[in-house]
C-alpha cells in the first residue's frame, strides 16, 4: 500500500493538477469596522491574561496557557490587519481623505501597532491598537453619513469601548 | 516548477483542481477533475463544463458551463435564459433559485461562447466579462475523481427545445 501511495505521490508531483478558478469577483459592498474592533479588543484581553501568568511559568498548565494566549493574540492581531487592509484598499476612496486627512496615517499606524502586538507581549501596544482602530471606525461611519458613539464593550474584565453607528 | 509542463500541455487529458464556489452545487472547491482537451474536431456543446484561459492572464484557468454557442443570441430575463428567443432547459442543479438572475442580451460572434457559473448569484462569468473566444477554451470537464464518494461523470447536458 505504501508503495502504491509513493507512486501516486510521485505521479502527482510530476503531473500536478492545474488550478481552475470557479471564482466570483462580485463586490458585495458590505464593510464594517466592528470585526477589527473585536479582534483588537481580544488582543488586549490576551495580553491581560498573559500578564496574569507567573513570570516564569513552571507548570505544564501555565506553559500551555501561555502558548494558547500567545496564539490567539497573534491570530487576532493578524485579523485586525486583514480587516483594516480590506477597509483601506476596498472601501475607502481618495475623496474620503478630503474630509479625513489623517485617515492614511491612522491606518498606517494601526497596521504597525498590530505588527507590534503580534511580536510582543505588550498590553500598552494592544490598548493603543484599540484606540487607533476606534478612530478608523469613527471615520468609517462618518463617511457613511452616520454619527457614531463609543459605548462600553460590556465584555467583562477586558473593559474598553466599541464604536457603534447611530444614524442621523 | 513543473518540468513536465511542456509535455503535459499536449496530453489529451488534463487534471484540474477546482478553486472557488461559482460552480456549486455541481463542483465544489477542492474537487479534482479530469478534462478532455478541446480540439477542432469536437467543439464544446451546450451544457458542458469547460476549463478556459483567463482573458487577461493566460496562465490562469477558469471553470464555467457553456450556455451560448457561436452565432447565437443569448438573453437573460426574469430568471430564465433564452437562446435565440427559446427558453433554455437546464436539468442540472443551479443555485440559488431565490436570487435575481441577471438581465441582458448578448449576440455571439462566430467564434464566441457564452459561459456561466452554476452558482448564479456568486459567479463572475460572461455576464460581466462578456463572451469568450473559442481559442481560450482548454478542455471540457469529463469526470471527477476526488472526493472519492462524489466520483463519476459530471452532468453536462442542456438543451433548447427544437434546436436540440
Short mmCIF file of C-alpha atoms in Angstrom, two decimals:
data_model
loop_
_atom_site.label_atom_id
_atom_site.label_comp_id
_atom_site.label_asym_id
_atom_site.label_seq_id
_atom_site.Cartn_x
_atom_site.Cartn_y
_atom_site.Cartn_z
CA UNK A 1 0.00 0.00 0.00
CA UNK A 2 2.80 2.40 0.87
CA UNK A 3 4.45 1.60 -2.46
CA UNK A 4 1.23 2.49 -4.23
CA UNK A 5 0.92 5.70 -2.22
CA UNK A 6 4.50 6.58 -3.08
CA UNK A 7 3.86 6.04 -6.77
CA UNK A 8 0.74 8.20 -6.63
CA UNK A 9 2.70 10.91 -4.81
CA UNK A 10 5.45 10.87 -7.45
CA UNK A 11 2.85 10.97 -10.24
CA UNK A 12 1.14 13.93 -8.53
CA UNK A 13 4.45 15.77 -8.27
CA UNK A 14 5.42 15.08 -11.86
CA UNK A 15 1.99 15.91 -13.28
CA UNK A 16 0.32 18.30 -10.85
CA UNK A 17 -3.29 19.34 -11.32
CA UNK A 18 -3.72 22.88 -12.62
CA UNK A 19 -5.97 25.15 -10.60
CA UNK A 20 -9.21 26.03 -12.37
CA UNK A 21 -10.83 29.04 -10.76
CA UNK A 22 -14.57 28.93 -10.19
CA UNK A 23 -14.31 32.44 -8.92
CA UNK A 24 -16.55 35.30 -8.03
CA UNK A 25 -15.32 38.89 -8.09
CA UNK A 26 -18.67 40.47 -7.48
CA UNK A 27 -18.17 43.18 -4.86
CA UNK A 28 -20.83 42.76 -2.19
CA UNK A 29 -20.21 46.32 -0.94
CA UNK A 30 -20.67 45.31 2.70
CA UNK A 31 -17.99 46.65 5.03
CA UNK A 32 -17.92 47.08 8.79
CA UNK A 33 -15.13 48.03 11.20
CA UNK A 34 -16.75 46.05 14.01
CA UNK A 35 -14.72 42.88 13.49
CA UNK A 36 -11.45 44.84 13.60
CA UNK A 37 -12.51 46.35 16.92
CA UNK A 38 -13.46 43.00 18.42
CA UNK A 39 -10.17 41.48 17.25
CA UNK A 40 -8.20 44.43 18.70
CA UNK A 41 -10.05 44.08 21.99
CA UNK A 42 -9.23 40.37 22.02
CA UNK A 43 -5.51 41.17 21.81
CA UNK A 44 -5.93 43.40 24.90
CA UNK A 45 -7.59 40.55 26.78
CA UNK A 46 -4.90 38.07 25.74
CA UNK A 47 -2.21 40.46 26.98
CA UNK A 48 -4.06 40.81 30.28
CA UNK A 49 -4.18 37.03 30.64
CA UNK A 50 -0.50 36.72 29.73
CA UNK A 51 0.35 39.36 32.36
CA UNK A 52 -1.66 37.40 34.95
CA UNK A 53 0.57 34.36 34.46
CA UNK A 54 3.63 33.91 36.71
CA UNK A 55 6.82 35.45 35.31
CA UNK A 56 8.42 32.05 34.86
CA UNK A 57 5.68 29.53 34.12
CA UNK A 58 6.91 26.31 35.68
CA UNK A 59 3.93 24.02 35.34
CA UNK A 60 2.69 22.42 32.16
CA UNK A 61 -0.66 24.12 32.69
CA UNK A 62 0.91 27.58 32.74
CA UNK A 63 3.06 26.75 29.72
CA UNK A 64 0.02 25.53 27.85
CA UNK A 65 -1.95 28.67 28.78
CA UNK A 66 0.87 30.94 27.65
CA UNK A 67 1.00 29.13 24.31
CA UNK A 68 -2.76 29.45 23.82
CA UNK A 69 -2.91 33.12 24.80
CA UNK A 70 0.02 33.94 22.50
CA UNK A 71 -1.53 32.05 19.60
CA UNK A 72 -4.90 33.79 19.96
CA UNK A 73 -3.21 37.17 20.42
CA UNK A 74 -1.26 36.77 17.20
CA UNK A 75 -4.22 35.41 15.25
CA UNK A 76 -6.39 38.35 16.25
CA UNK A 77 -3.67 40.91 15.59
CA UNK A 78 -3.40 39.43 12.09
CA UNK A 79 -7.20 39.60 11.77
CA UNK A 80 -7.06 43.31 12.64
CA UNK A 81 -4.50 43.79 9.87
CA UNK A 82 -6.63 41.89 7.38
CA UNK A 83 -9.82 43.79 8.21
CA UNK A 84 -8.06 47.15 8.03
CA UNK A 85 -6.42 46.26 4.73
CA UNK A 86 -9.85 45.40 3.27
CA UNK A 87 -11.36 48.66 4.55
CA UNK A 88 -8.41 50.70 3.34
CA UNK A 89 -7.99 49.01 -0.02
CA UNK A 90 -11.59 48.19 -0.95
CA UNK A 91 -13.84 50.65 0.86
CA UNK A 92 -12.00 53.93 1.43
CA UNK A 93 -11.56 56.16 -1.60
CA UNK A 94 -9.42 59.25 -2.26
CA UNK A 95 -12.40 61.55 -1.72
CA UNK A 96 -12.70 60.26 1.87
CA UNK A 97 -9.26 61.74 2.52
CA UNK A 98 -10.56 65.25 1.84
CA UNK A 99 -12.78 65.16 4.90
CA UNK A 100 -10.43 62.97 6.93
CA UNK A 101 -6.84 63.82 6.03
CA UNK A 102 -5.44 61.74 8.91
CA UNK A 103 -7.07 58.52 7.62
CA UNK A 104 -3.93 57.18 5.93
CA UNK A 105 -1.79 57.91 8.99
CA UNK A 106 -4.31 56.19 11.27
CA UNK A 107 -4.46 53.06 9.13
CA UNK A 108 -0.70 53.01 8.74
CA UNK A 109 -0.03 53.34 12.47
CA UNK A 110 -2.76 50.78 13.29
CA UNK A 111 -1.11 48.26 10.96
CA UNK A 112 2.28 48.93 12.56
CA UNK A 113 0.76 48.59 16.03
CA UNK A 114 -0.90 45.31 15.07
CA UNK A 115 2.51 44.04 13.99
CA UNK A 116 3.96 45.11 17.33
CA UNK A 117 1.10 43.39 19.19
CA UNK A 118 1.91 40.20 17.29
CA UNK A 119 5.60 40.35 18.07
CA UNK A 120 5.48 41.35 21.73
CA UNK A 121 3.51 40.66 24.88
CA UNK A 122 2.71 44.35 25.19
CA UNK A 123 -0.57 45.42 26.79
CA UNK A 124 0.11 49.09 26.13
CA UNK A 125 0.54 48.48 22.40
CA UNK A 126 -2.69 46.46 22.32
CA UNK A 127 -4.57 49.31 24.00
CA UNK A 128 -3.09 51.80 21.53
CA UNK A 129 -4.23 49.48 18.75
CA UNK A 130 -7.81 49.54 20.06
CA UNK A 131 -7.70 53.35 20.19
CA UNK A 132 -6.39 53.59 16.64
CA UNK A 133 -9.00 51.14 15.31
CA UNK A 134 -11.70 53.15 17.09
CA UNK A 135 -10.54 56.28 15.25
CA UNK A 136 -10.76 54.43 11.92
CA UNK A 137 -14.23 53.11 12.84
CA UNK A 138 -15.40 56.67 13.55
CA UNK A 139 -14.05 57.85 10.20
CA UNK A 140 -15.74 54.87 8.52
CA UNK A 141 -19.17 55.69 9.94
CA UNK A 142 -18.69 59.40 9.18
CA UNK A 143 -18.10 58.55 5.50
CA UNK A 144 -21.35 56.56 5.60
CA UNK A 145 -23.17 59.70 6.72
CA UNK A 146 -23.81 58.34 10.19
CA UNK A 147 -22.87 59.66 13.62
CA UNK A 148 -21.08 57.26 15.88
CA UNK A 149 -20.64 56.90 19.59
CA UNK A 150 -18.31 54.97 21.85
CA UNK A 151 -20.09 52.59 24.17
CA UNK A 152 -18.69 50.31 26.88
CA UNK A 153 -17.84 46.94 25.38
CA UNK A 154 -19.60 45.09 28.23
CA UNK A 155 -17.18 42.23 27.57
CA UNK A 156 -16.21 41.52 31.15
CA UNK A 157 -12.72 42.15 32.51
CA UNK A 158 -11.31 43.43 29.22
CA UNK A 159 -13.38 46.62 29.52
CA UNK A 160 -12.78 49.17 26.80
CA UNK A 161 -15.20 50.73 24.37
CA UNK A 162 -16.58 49.90 20.95
CA UNK A 163 -17.64 52.43 18.32
CA UNK A 164 -21.23 51.92 17.15
CA UNK A 165 -23.04 53.84 14.40
CA UNK A 166 -26.05 55.96 15.31
CA UNK A 167 -27.95 57.05 12.22
CA UNK A 168 -28.66 60.77 12.00
CA UNK B 1 8.03 24.42 -11.20
CA UNK B 2 6.83 21.51 -13.25
CA UNK B 3 9.42 20.33 -15.76
CA UNK B 4 6.85 18.10 -17.45
CA UNK B 5 4.54 21.02 -18.29
CA UNK B 6 5.58 21.37 -21.96
CA UNK B 7 4.91 17.65 -22.35
CA UNK B 8 1.60 17.57 -20.47
CA UNK B 9 0.28 20.55 -22.42
CA UNK B 10 -0.19 18.18 -25.35
CA UNK B 11 -1.80 15.29 -23.47
CA UNK B 12 -5.40 14.63 -24.48
CA UNK B 13 -6.37 14.74 -20.80
CA UNK B 14 -5.55 17.23 -18.07
CA UNK B 15 -6.25 17.32 -14.35
CA UNK B 16 -7.68 20.39 -12.70
CA UNK B 17 -8.24 21.42 -9.11
CA UNK B 18 -11.42 23.45 -8.62
CA UNK B 19 -10.94 26.60 -6.57
CA UNK B 20 -13.88 28.82 -5.65
CA UNK B 21 -17.62 28.45 -5.21
CA UNK B 22 -19.03 29.70 -8.50
CA UNK B 23 -19.69 26.18 -9.86
CA UNK B 24 -21.56 24.93 -6.81
CA UNK B 25 -23.52 22.74 -6.36
CA UNK B 26 -22.05 20.84 -9.31
CA UNK B 27 -18.37 21.35 -8.48
CA UNK B 28 -17.15 22.29 -5.02
CA UNK B 29 -13.84 23.88 -4.06
CA UNK B 30 -11.19 21.17 -3.70
CA UNK B 31 -12.74 18.82 -6.27
CA UNK B 32 -10.27 17.22 -8.67
CA UNK B 33 -11.50 16.67 -12.19
CA UNK B 34 -10.24 15.27 -15.46
CA UNK B 35 -10.84 17.36 -18.56
CA UNK B 36 -10.59 16.25 -22.16
CA UNK B 37 -8.59 18.70 -24.20
CA UNK B 38 -10.71 20.59 -26.70
CA UNK B 39 -9.69 20.12 -30.31
CA UNK B 40 -11.01 21.40 -33.60
CA UNK B 41 -12.86 18.17 -34.38
CA UNK B 42 -15.13 18.28 -31.36
CA UNK B 43 -16.18 21.79 -30.34
CA UNK B 44 -17.81 22.27 -26.91
CA UNK B 45 -21.53 21.61 -26.67
CA UNK B 46 -24.15 23.44 -24.67
CA UNK B 47 -24.27 22.40 -21.03
CA UNK B 48 -20.72 21.11 -20.92
CA UNK B 49 -18.45 22.39 -18.19
CA UNK B 50 -15.28 23.78 -19.69
CA UNK B 51 -11.93 24.99 -18.46
CA UNK B 52 -10.86 28.19 -20.19
CA UNK B 53 -7.88 30.50 -20.02
CA UNK B 54 -8.42 33.87 -18.40
CA UNK B 55 -8.81 36.67 -20.94
CA UNK B 56 -6.19 38.85 -19.22
CA UNK B 57 -3.72 36.26 -17.97
CA UNK B 58 -3.42 33.07 -19.98
CA UNK B 59 -1.61 31.34 -17.11
CA UNK B 60 -4.85 31.35 -15.10
CA UNK B 61 -7.73 29.00 -15.80
CA UNK B 62 -11.43 29.37 -15.08
CA UNK B 63 -14.09 26.67 -14.97
CA UNK B 64 -17.62 27.52 -16.16
CA UNK B 65 -20.54 25.99 -18.05
CA UNK B 66 -21.23 26.56 -21.75
CA UNK B 67 -24.59 28.29 -22.20
CA UNK B 68 -24.42 30.03 -25.56
CA UNK B 69 -22.76 28.77 -28.74
CA UNK B 70 -21.27 30.79 -31.62
CA UNK B 71 -23.68 32.90 -33.69
CA UNK B 72 -26.45 32.59 -31.09
CA UNK B 73 -28.29 35.35 -29.28
CA UNK B 74 -28.32 34.81 -25.51
CA UNK B 75 -30.83 36.69 -23.38
CA UNK B 76 -31.39 36.57 -19.64
CA UNK B 77 -34.67 37.87 -18.25
CA UNK B 78 -36.95 37.09 -15.34
CA UNK B 79 -34.64 34.38 -14.04
CA UNK B 80 -34.66 32.45 -17.32
CA UNK B 81 -32.16 32.10 -20.14
CA UNK B 82 -33.25 32.35 -23.74
CA UNK B 83 -31.25 31.16 -26.72
CA UNK B 84 -32.39 32.78 -29.97
CA UNK B 85 -35.70 33.50 -28.27
CA UNK B 86 -36.30 29.97 -26.98
CA UNK B 87 -36.03 29.11 -23.32
CA UNK B 88 -33.02 27.06 -22.28
CA UNK B 89 -33.73 23.87 -20.35
CA UNK B 90 -31.15 23.12 -17.70
CA UNK B 91 -31.56 19.75 -15.98
CA UNK B 92 -28.52 20.12 -13.71
CA UNK B 93 -28.85 21.83 -10.33
CA UNK B 94 -28.11 25.53 -10.30
CA UNK B 95 -28.06 27.81 -7.33
CA UNK B 96 -29.95 29.64 -6.00
CA UNK B 97 -33.48 29.99 -7.21
CA UNK B 98 -34.27 32.90 -4.93
CA UNK B 99 -31.64 35.37 -6.08
CA UNK B 100 -32.49 37.54 -9.05
CA UNK B 101 -30.63 36.44 -12.12
CA UNK B 102 -29.01 38.96 -14.38
CA UNK B 103 -30.81 40.71 -17.16
CA UNK B 104 -29.22 41.33 -20.51
CA UNK B 105 -28.73 40.26 -24.07
CA UNK B 106 -25.59 39.18 -25.86
CA UNK B 107 -25.08 38.47 -29.56
CA UNK B 108 -22.30 35.97 -30.02
CA UNK B 109 -19.91 36.13 -32.96
CA UNK B 110 -18.86 33.08 -34.95
CA UNK B 111 -16.05 32.26 -32.52
CA UNK B 112 -17.53 33.21 -29.15
CA UNK B 113 -19.08 31.16 -26.37
CA UNK B 114 -21.24 32.39 -23.50
CA UNK B 115 -20.23 30.83 -20.17
CA UNK B 116 -21.96 30.92 -16.78
CA UNK B 117 -21.20 29.54 -13.34
CA UNK B 118 -23.84 27.25 -11.81
CA UNK B 119 -23.84 29.35 -8.64
CA UNK B 120 -25.55 32.18 -10.48
CA UNK B 121 -25.58 34.69 -7.64
CA UNK B 122 -21.90 34.24 -6.87
CA UNK B 123 -20.12 33.87 -10.17
CA UNK B 124 -18.05 36.13 -12.33
CA UNK B 125 -18.60 34.95 -15.88
CA UNK B 126 -19.73 36.09 -19.34
CA UNK B 127 -22.34 38.34 -17.74
CA UNK B 128 -19.54 40.60 -16.51
CA UNK B 129 -16.63 39.63 -18.74
CA UNK B 130 -18.50 39.12 -21.98
CA UNK B 131 -18.48 36.09 -24.29
CA UNK B 132 -15.25 34.12 -24.53
CA UNK B 133 -13.29 33.44 -27.68
CA UNK B 134 -13.02 29.76 -28.68
CA UNK B 135 -9.22 29.75 -28.71
CA UNK B 136 -9.22 30.32 -24.94
CA UNK B 137 -11.13 27.09 -24.25
CA UNK B 138 -8.75 24.40 -22.95
CA UNK B 139 -10.78 21.35 -22.04
CA UNK B 140 -14.20 20.02 -21.19
CA UNK B 141 -14.68 18.54 -17.75
CA UNK B 142 -15.37 14.86 -18.09
CA UNK B 143 -15.22 13.24 -14.67
CA UNK B 144 -14.48 13.95 -11.05
CA UNK B 145 -12.21 11.57 -9.13
CA UNK B 146 -11.83 13.42 -5.85
CA UNK B 147 -13.51 13.32 -3.40
CA UNK B 148 -13.97 9.61 -3.99
CA UNK B 149 -17.60 9.50 -2.78
CA UNK B 150 -18.54 12.04 -5.48
CA UNK B 151 -16.59 10.29 -8.25
CA UNK B 152 -18.11 9.88 -11.67
CA UNK B 153 -19.02 11.77 -14.79
CA UNK B 154 -20.02 15.38 -14.46
CA UNK B 155 -23.54 16.20 -15.61
CA UNK B 156 -23.23 18.13 -18.83
CA UNK B 157 -26.45 18.25 -20.80
CA UNK B 158 -28.62 21.24 -21.52
CA UNK B 159 -30.77 21.91 -24.45
CA UNK B 160 -33.20 24.26 -26.08
CA UNK B 161 -36.42 22.72 -27.41
CA UNK B 162 -36.48 22.42 -31.19
CA UNK B 163 -32.82 23.23 -31.69
CA UNK B 164 -31.68 20.25 -29.67
#
